């Protein structure tokens, strides 16, 4: 390691501490302002030119808004349509009717597991938020329930979505590791599914049952009302629950078709291009909203003027969330541009670990320091690729899985997903740390343990 590496690592650490201090201290700075201020500070501290700092800020924020912000907005619209049509309420009632209070987290884990197979973490959470809020609100009304019903119901969803996102192809992280290490999708997917089950159980229903009674988290009332209060009918017929479920899951179905197509179709084929277009998160969510408008409103004689007003109002409660996530993207981009990842790689080269543990460790450190799981996976896989080609005894699918698990560890203030969970659920920094940061750490550690168990069994 060089003195520059040490400076970069200290800058990354100090920047995160400063960010937290600005938000939770007496200054009480708005998260968006704090993220931008700290990002600019990182730029100057690492010797960037002022024009380059501005470029990286706008690039990071713009990239995040394009990848996540528009999808969140479309998800809010879809959630509003489903709530006004009474679909979310009916699904929540069905879950509560057929599940005891203790079984609700397990039911939500199963739903999130299915939704999370094709969907990115942020997209899956947007789709699941209306159901989380509806189930939690009904559960909260029961006098016997203690603590935060929203944490109790939400933590299993976060755990399942995170486990699928980091461990199971066709999510981009595992696929990137597979391509870099030149291994195959099938075994990695099988190992990923097997490792994801105990990881999301320990990080979801079990941890949720432990932490929920100790928290009082409740989302902003405006956002809560948007997703849980059913609009009064205007004389139009009520849609069936089956049709509503189809509308809710259509984006996931389109993304799943894309995922399957990537594994069975030639890359340059016309069918592959169609599947890639329809399965893009933005296009899939857009088609889901349009389908919901037609199937749940227009066909049933709904008032289109009221629908337009409702969709416009649905964006107001999430505007702050989207902008804070954009700020998180700017912070992440600044750390990445400052070459903090290179310093992490140089640090890990000072130690001798078994390849499976080393892959997890490098991905973890890169992800935590730069705020990007993708950077963690690309960096770890690229660093270990020569070793993978030179050691025929190394189980490459397990190495890819290990790297994916490491990228999940301790999702914090420089991750867009952290801010999405924090702002959606109305959490403080401490509460968000106790939920998404701890949950993803549990998933990451359990995933590594499962990798080591699989490797021990296979090599016997």
XYZ file of C-alpha atoms in Angstrom:
460
model
C 0.000 0.000 0.000
C 1.102 3.560 -0.735
C 0.517 6.745 1.219
C -2.086 7.692 -1.401
C -3.995 4.479 -0.684
C -4.010 5.288 3.019
C -5.220 8.818 2.302
C -8.061 7.529 0.125
C -9.200 5.005 2.734
C -9.158 7.657 5.464
C -11.060 10.047 3.198
C -13.756 7.447 2.582
C -14.075 6.704 6.306
C -14.139 10.362 7.348
C -16.681 11.217 4.638
C -19.163 8.623 5.897
C -18.694 9.747 9.504
C -19.136 13.387 8.473
C -22.287 12.513 6.542
C -23.837 10.832 9.566
C -22.784 13.721 11.815
C -24.395 16.331 9.569
C -27.697 14.429 9.556
C -28.010 13.355 13.214
C -26.219 16.190 15.056
C -27.737 19.530 16.078
C -27.201 20.737 12.518
C -29.987 18.353 11.392
C -29.077 18.886 7.748
C -31.431 17.419 5.155
C -29.931 14.175 3.773
C -29.804 15.499 0.197
C -27.813 18.562 1.244
C -25.555 16.491 3.484
C -24.829 14.031 0.675
C -23.960 16.795 -1.772
C -21.800 18.693 0.741
C -19.838 15.575 1.686
C -19.491 14.567 -1.971
C -17.941 17.919 -2.822
C -15.661 17.545 0.209
C -14.476 14.145 -1.037
C -13.695 15.675 -4.410
C -11.523 18.437 -2.975
C -9.891 16.113 -0.433
C -8.766 13.767 -3.196
C -7.410 16.542 -5.398
C -10.081 16.697 -8.089
C -10.473 19.754 -10.290
C -13.646 21.779 -9.550
C -15.045 21.096 -13.019
C -14.448 17.363 -12.567
C -16.233 17.446 -9.200
C -19.309 18.999 -10.805
C -19.178 16.460 -13.635
C -19.027 13.514 -11.232
C -21.863 14.924 -9.091
C -24.196 15.325 -12.036
C -23.161 12.012 -13.568
C -23.742 10.083 -10.351
C -27.056 11.737 -9.561
C -28.265 11.487 -13.162
C -27.306 7.849 -13.517
C -29.123 6.951 -10.315
C -32.220 8.928 -11.276
C -32.294 7.208 -14.639
C -31.811 3.724 -13.237
C -33.849 4.001 -10.038
C -35.735 7.300 -9.799
C -38.055 6.850 -12.778
C -38.754 3.246 -11.778
C -39.700 4.385 -8.260
C -42.057 6.987 -9.728
C -43.726 4.377 -11.937
C -43.942 2.040 -8.952
C -45.711 4.747 -6.942
C -48.225 5.169 -9.760
C -48.824 1.428 -9.982
C -49.228 1.207 -6.220
C -51.746 4.051 -6.253
C -53.831 2.398 -8.965
C -53.846 -0.915 -7.076
C -54.764 0.815 -3.802
C -57.584 2.830 -5.344
C -58.943 -0.300 -7.024
C -58.956 -2.105 -3.675
C -56.529 -4.781 -4.863
C -53.833 -4.190 -2.245
C -56.436 -4.172 0.510
C -57.910 -7.496 -0.632
C -54.500 -9.163 -0.896
C -53.564 -7.906 2.574
C -56.830 -9.228 3.994
C -56.196 -12.605 2.364
C -52.714 -12.842 3.880
C -53.983 -11.888 7.331
C -56.932 -14.258 7.051
C -54.834 -17.278 6.169
C -51.798 -16.482 8.349
C -51.403 -15.997 12.062
C -49.415 -12.998 13.300
C -46.356 -15.227 13.684
C -46.686 -16.599 10.156
C -47.115 -13.244 8.391
C -43.324 -12.616 8.070
C -42.918 -16.065 6.536
C -45.708 -15.392 4.041
C -44.130 -12.053 3.112
C -40.737 -13.752 2.717
C -42.243 -16.206 0.239
C -43.904 -13.429 -1.768
C -40.690 -11.380 -1.843
C -38.677 -14.499 -2.768
C -40.871 -14.996 -5.852
C -40.901 -11.311 -6.791
C -37.144 -11.080 -6.211
C -36.184 -13.828 -8.665
C -36.188 -11.466 -11.672
C -36.327 -8.031 -9.980
C -33.516 -5.825 -8.755
C -33.632 -4.944 -5.058
C -34.947 -1.390 -5.499
C -37.527 -2.399 -8.111
C -38.769 -5.305 -6.015
C -39.117 -3.078 -2.969
C -41.139 -0.516 -4.933
C -43.517 -3.265 -6.044
C -43.797 -4.686 -2.525
C -44.256 -1.414 -0.588
C -48.059 -1.158 -1.022
C -48.505 -4.711 0.253
C -46.048 -4.173 3.139
C -47.880 -1.044 4.252
C -51.340 -2.578 3.892
C -50.503 -5.727 5.854
C -48.594 -3.790 8.518
C -51.347 -1.220 8.953
C -53.937 -3.921 9.558
C -51.576 -5.759 11.886
C -50.866 -2.538 13.755
C -54.560 -2.089 14.477
C -54.493 -5.235 16.577
C -54.081 -4.108 20.163
C -51.898 -7.086 21.034
C -49.116 -6.149 18.628
C -46.087 -4.462 20.202
C -43.351 -2.533 18.415
C -43.275 -1.572 14.736
C -45.536 -3.623 12.510
C -43.843 -2.041 9.486
C -40.435 -3.371 10.524
C -41.987 -6.741 11.391
C -43.470 -7.056 7.898
C -40.789 -5.150 5.976
C -37.602 -6.814 7.228
C -38.470 -10.242 5.715
C -39.099 -8.553 2.369
C -35.783 -6.673 2.519
C -33.958 -9.878 3.433
C -35.478 -11.959 0.630
C -34.969 -9.290 -2.036
C -31.350 -8.736 -0.949
C -30.547 -12.454 -0.927
C -31.944 -12.965 -4.407
C -30.256 -9.822 -5.736
C -26.778 -10.808 -4.563
C -26.803 -14.580 -4.888
C -28.988 -15.745 -7.751
C -28.597 -15.218 -11.508
C -30.009 -13.538 -13.595
C -29.323 -10.568 -11.325
C -26.468 -8.477 -12.757
C -24.065 -9.046 -9.862
C -23.924 -12.841 -10.031
C -23.990 -12.756 -13.845
C -21.015 -10.379 -13.884
C -19.038 -12.661 -11.582
C -19.959 -15.696 -13.690
C -18.835 -14.015 -16.920
C -15.560 -12.723 -15.443
C -14.639 -16.051 -13.848
C -15.746 -17.965 -16.967
C -17.971 -20.383 -15.094
C -21.536 -21.572 -15.819
C -24.916 -20.188 -14.806
C -26.627 -23.470 -13.839
C -24.488 -24.574 -10.870
C -24.146 -20.993 -9.617
C -27.927 -20.566 -9.689
C -28.455 -23.853 -7.829
C -25.914 -22.951 -5.144
C -27.425 -19.472 -4.970
C -30.943 -20.715 -4.323
C -29.732 -23.147 -1.660
C -27.670 -20.469 0.098
C -30.397 -17.827 -0.168
C -32.986 -19.844 1.790
C -31.240 -19.923 5.214
C -29.823 -16.436 4.644
C -33.184 -14.795 4.055
C -34.818 -16.766 6.891
C -32.227 -15.678 9.470
C -32.099 -12.123 8.148
C -35.860 -11.904 7.642
C -38.535 -13.552 9.816
C -36.166 -14.447 12.658
C -34.302 -11.136 12.872
C -37.508 -9.212 12.181
C -39.247 -10.893 15.130
C -36.299 -9.864 17.309
C -35.902 -6.234 16.237
C -39.529 -5.175 15.561
C -40.648 -5.086 19.228
C -37.701 -2.769 19.950
C -38.647 -0.182 17.307
C -41.526 2.246 16.735
C -40.911 3.016 13.049
C -43.876 4.242 11.022
C -43.844 5.612 7.437
C -44.902 9.148 6.618
C -48.695 9.380 6.883
C -49.070 10.785 3.366
C -47.184 7.888 1.819
C -49.036 5.452 4.043
C -52.420 6.812 3.013
C -51.441 6.686 -0.653
C -50.780 2.942 -0.597
C -53.344 1.729 1.941
C -56.535 3.789 1.710
C -58.956 2.574 -0.927
C -60.616 5.318 -2.934
C -64.408 5.460 -2.889
C -65.959 3.785 -5.877
C -67.592 6.006 -8.516
C -70.059 3.421 -9.701
C -67.619 1.398 -11.776
C -67.406 -2.347 -11.262
C -64.777 -3.743 -8.900
C -61.897 -5.601 -10.600
C -61.132 -9.169 -9.609
C -58.247 -9.903 -7.304
C -56.699 -12.203 -9.923
C -56.607 -9.365 -12.447
C -55.131 -7.048 -9.840
C -52.429 -9.567 -8.949
C -51.593 -9.908 -12.648
C -51.265 -6.124 -12.908
C -49.013 -6.034 -9.843
C -46.793 -8.888 -11.044
C -46.660 -8.041 -14.758
C -43.322 -6.174 -14.402
C -41.859 -9.172 -12.576
C -43.173 -11.538 -15.258
C -41.624 -9.475 -18.047
C -38.292 -9.333 -16.223
C -38.417 -13.096 -15.590
C -38.996 -13.731 -19.305
C -35.948 -11.596 -20.010
C -33.931 -13.555 -17.470
C -34.893 -16.890 -19.007
C -34.208 -15.563 -22.506
C -30.671 -14.588 -21.493
C -29.965 -18.193 -20.576
C -31.560 -19.968 -23.562
C -31.484 -17.579 -26.536
C -28.531 -16.432 -28.661
C -27.389 -12.940 -27.686
C -27.872 -11.360 -31.113
C -31.233 -12.921 -31.950
C -34.356 -10.843 -32.606
C -36.229 -12.668 -29.837
C -33.449 -11.825 -27.383
C -33.615 -8.143 -28.296
C -37.394 -8.095 -27.772
C -37.079 -9.855 -24.413
C -34.281 -7.489 -23.363
C -36.404 -4.461 -24.215
C -39.571 -5.677 -22.511
C -37.627 -6.944 -19.493
C -35.785 -3.704 -18.848
C -36.950 -2.480 -15.387
C -38.127 0.884 -16.707
C -40.048 -0.580 -19.658
C -41.471 -3.405 -17.543
C -42.755 -0.961 -14.920
C -44.164 1.347 -17.612
C -46.056 -1.536 -19.217
C -47.301 -2.598 -15.779
C -48.712 0.888 -15.136
C -50.336 1.070 -18.576
C -51.855 -2.383 -18.153
C -53.233 -1.425 -14.734
C -54.759 1.763 -16.142
C -56.517 -0.123 -18.921
C -57.534 -3.256 -17.005
C -58.399 -1.752 -13.629
C -59.768 1.670 -14.618
C -60.635 2.270 -18.275
C -62.328 -1.063 -18.998
C -64.485 -0.618 -15.901
C -65.641 2.864 -16.754
C -63.417 4.673 -14.273
C -63.091 8.458 -14.217
C -59.923 9.283 -16.164
C -59.752 12.830 -14.801
C -59.690 11.462 -11.255
C -57.064 8.918 -12.289
C -54.809 11.614 -13.726
C -55.116 13.672 -10.543
C -54.454 10.594 -8.407
C -51.327 9.684 -10.375
C -50.049 13.242 -10.098
C -50.602 13.245 -6.343
C -48.896 9.846 -6.030
C -45.564 11.428 -7.006
C -45.562 14.088 -4.294
C -44.831 11.802 -1.290
C -41.907 10.121 -3.091
C -40.264 13.254 -4.534
C -38.030 13.626 -1.482
C -37.136 9.929 -1.554
C -36.087 10.104 -5.207
C -33.911 13.181 -4.699
C -32.171 11.716 -1.644
C -31.449 8.546 -3.601
C -29.972 10.749 -6.353
C -27.748 12.365 -3.723
C -26.637 8.908 -2.661
C -25.760 8.176 -6.275
C -23.628 11.329 -6.425
C -21.777 10.330 -3.243
C -21.194 6.824 -4.578
C -19.898 8.173 -7.901
C -17.508 10.543 -6.128
C -15.981 7.735 -4.051
C -15.664 5.531 -7.120
C -14.093 8.303 -9.208
C -11.597 9.005 -6.406
C -10.245 5.442 -6.890
C -11.110 4.310 -3.371
C -11.698 0.868 -4.860
C -8.104 0.629 -6.044
C -6.898 1.380 -2.511
C -9.097 -1.437 -1.184
C -7.640 -3.871 -3.714
C -4.100 -2.891 -2.685
C -5.072 -3.405 0.965
C -6.391 -6.924 0.417
C -3.245 -7.923 -1.464
C -1.344 -7.604 1.820
C -3.127 -10.632 3.287
C -3.263 -14.330 2.444
C -6.773 -15.830 2.582
C -8.348 -18.865 0.921
C -9.858 -17.824 -2.447
C -13.501 -18.222 -1.349
C -12.969 -16.018 1.695
C -10.760 -13.584 -0.217
C -13.439 -13.105 -2.894
C -16.062 -12.370 -0.237
C -13.730 -10.007 1.622
C -12.679 -7.985 -1.435
C -16.262 -7.617 -2.680
C -17.390 -6.613 0.823
C -14.699 -3.953 1.275
C -15.231 -2.498 -2.183
C -19.004 -2.391 -1.757
C -18.861 -0.818 1.709
C -16.268 1.780 0.715
C -17.635 2.830 -2.679
C -21.362 2.300 -2.084
C -21.669 0.074 -5.138
C -22.210 -3.668 -5.050
C -21.382 -3.740 -8.771
C -17.956 -2.210 -8.120
C -17.411 -4.825 -5.415
C -18.288 -7.710 -7.699
C -16.396 -6.436 -10.745
C -13.305 -5.649 -8.677
C -13.255 -8.935 -6.783
C -13.997 -11.082 -9.827
C -11.402 -9.272 -11.940
C -8.734 -9.610 -9.259
C -9.365 -13.334 -8.760
C -9.879 -14.253 -12.425
C -6.199 -15.196 -12.972
C -6.293 -17.401 -9.882
C -9.512 -19.019 -11.112
C -7.856 -19.964 -14.385
C -4.687 -21.269 -12.731
C -6.249 -23.452 -10.011
C -8.339 -26.331 -11.466
C -9.397 -27.453 -7.978
C -11.149 -24.146 -7.250
C -14.955 -24.363 -7.379
C -15.729 -21.395 -9.640
C -19.544 -21.341 -9.133
C -18.959 -21.128 -5.386
C -16.367 -18.399 -5.894
C -18.898 -16.391 -7.932
C -21.488 -16.917 -5.185
C -19.007 -15.901 -2.493
C -18.265 -12.652 -4.317
C -21.987 -11.928 -4.706
C -22.564 -12.510 -0.994
C -19.705 -10.207 -0.031
C -21.148 -7.364 -2.098
C -24.266 -7.370 0.111
C -22.521 -6.708 3.409
C -23.465 -3.584 5.420
C -25.447 -1.529 2.942
C -25.037 1.963 4.415
C -25.145 5.713 3.758
C -23.305 5.625 0.425
C -25.762 3.079 -1.015
C -28.928 4.200 -2.820
C -30.815 1.207 -1.372
C -30.116 2.403 2.168
C -31.780 5.744 1.505
C -34.707 4.125 -0.253
C -35.482 1.970 2.784
C -34.805 4.778 5.255
C -37.044 7.334 3.569
C -39.800 4.918 2.514
C -40.257 3.654 6.064
C -39.635 7.040 7.711
C -36.626 5.796 9.667
C -33.848 7.611 11.477
C -30.235 6.813 10.570
C -30.034 4.500 13.571
C -33.257 2.691 12.678
C -32.194 2.243 9.068
C -28.857 0.822 10.219
C -30.664 -1.671 12.469
C -32.781 -2.809 9.532
C -31.279 -2.770 6.052
C -27.604 -2.571 7.131
C -27.869 -5.393 9.684
C -30.228 -7.482 7.545
C -27.921 -7.419 4.534
C -24.927 -8.156 6.745
C -26.701 -11.244 8.113
C -27.530 -12.355 4.579
C -23.932 -11.807 3.456
C -22.370 -13.706 6.369
C -24.821 -16.606 6.208
C -24.203 -16.772 2.456
C -20.453 -17.087 3.046
C -21.002 -19.805 5.646
C -23.162 -21.739 3.185
C -20.460 -21.354 0.511
C -17.859 -22.838 2.844
C -20.213 -25.694 3.805
C -20.944 -26.472 0.147
C -17.223 -26.438 -0.648
C -16.443 -28.798 2.258
C -19.171 -31.227 1.162
C -18.176 -31.168 -2.511
C -14.467 -31.723 -1.813
C -15.036 -34.665 0.565
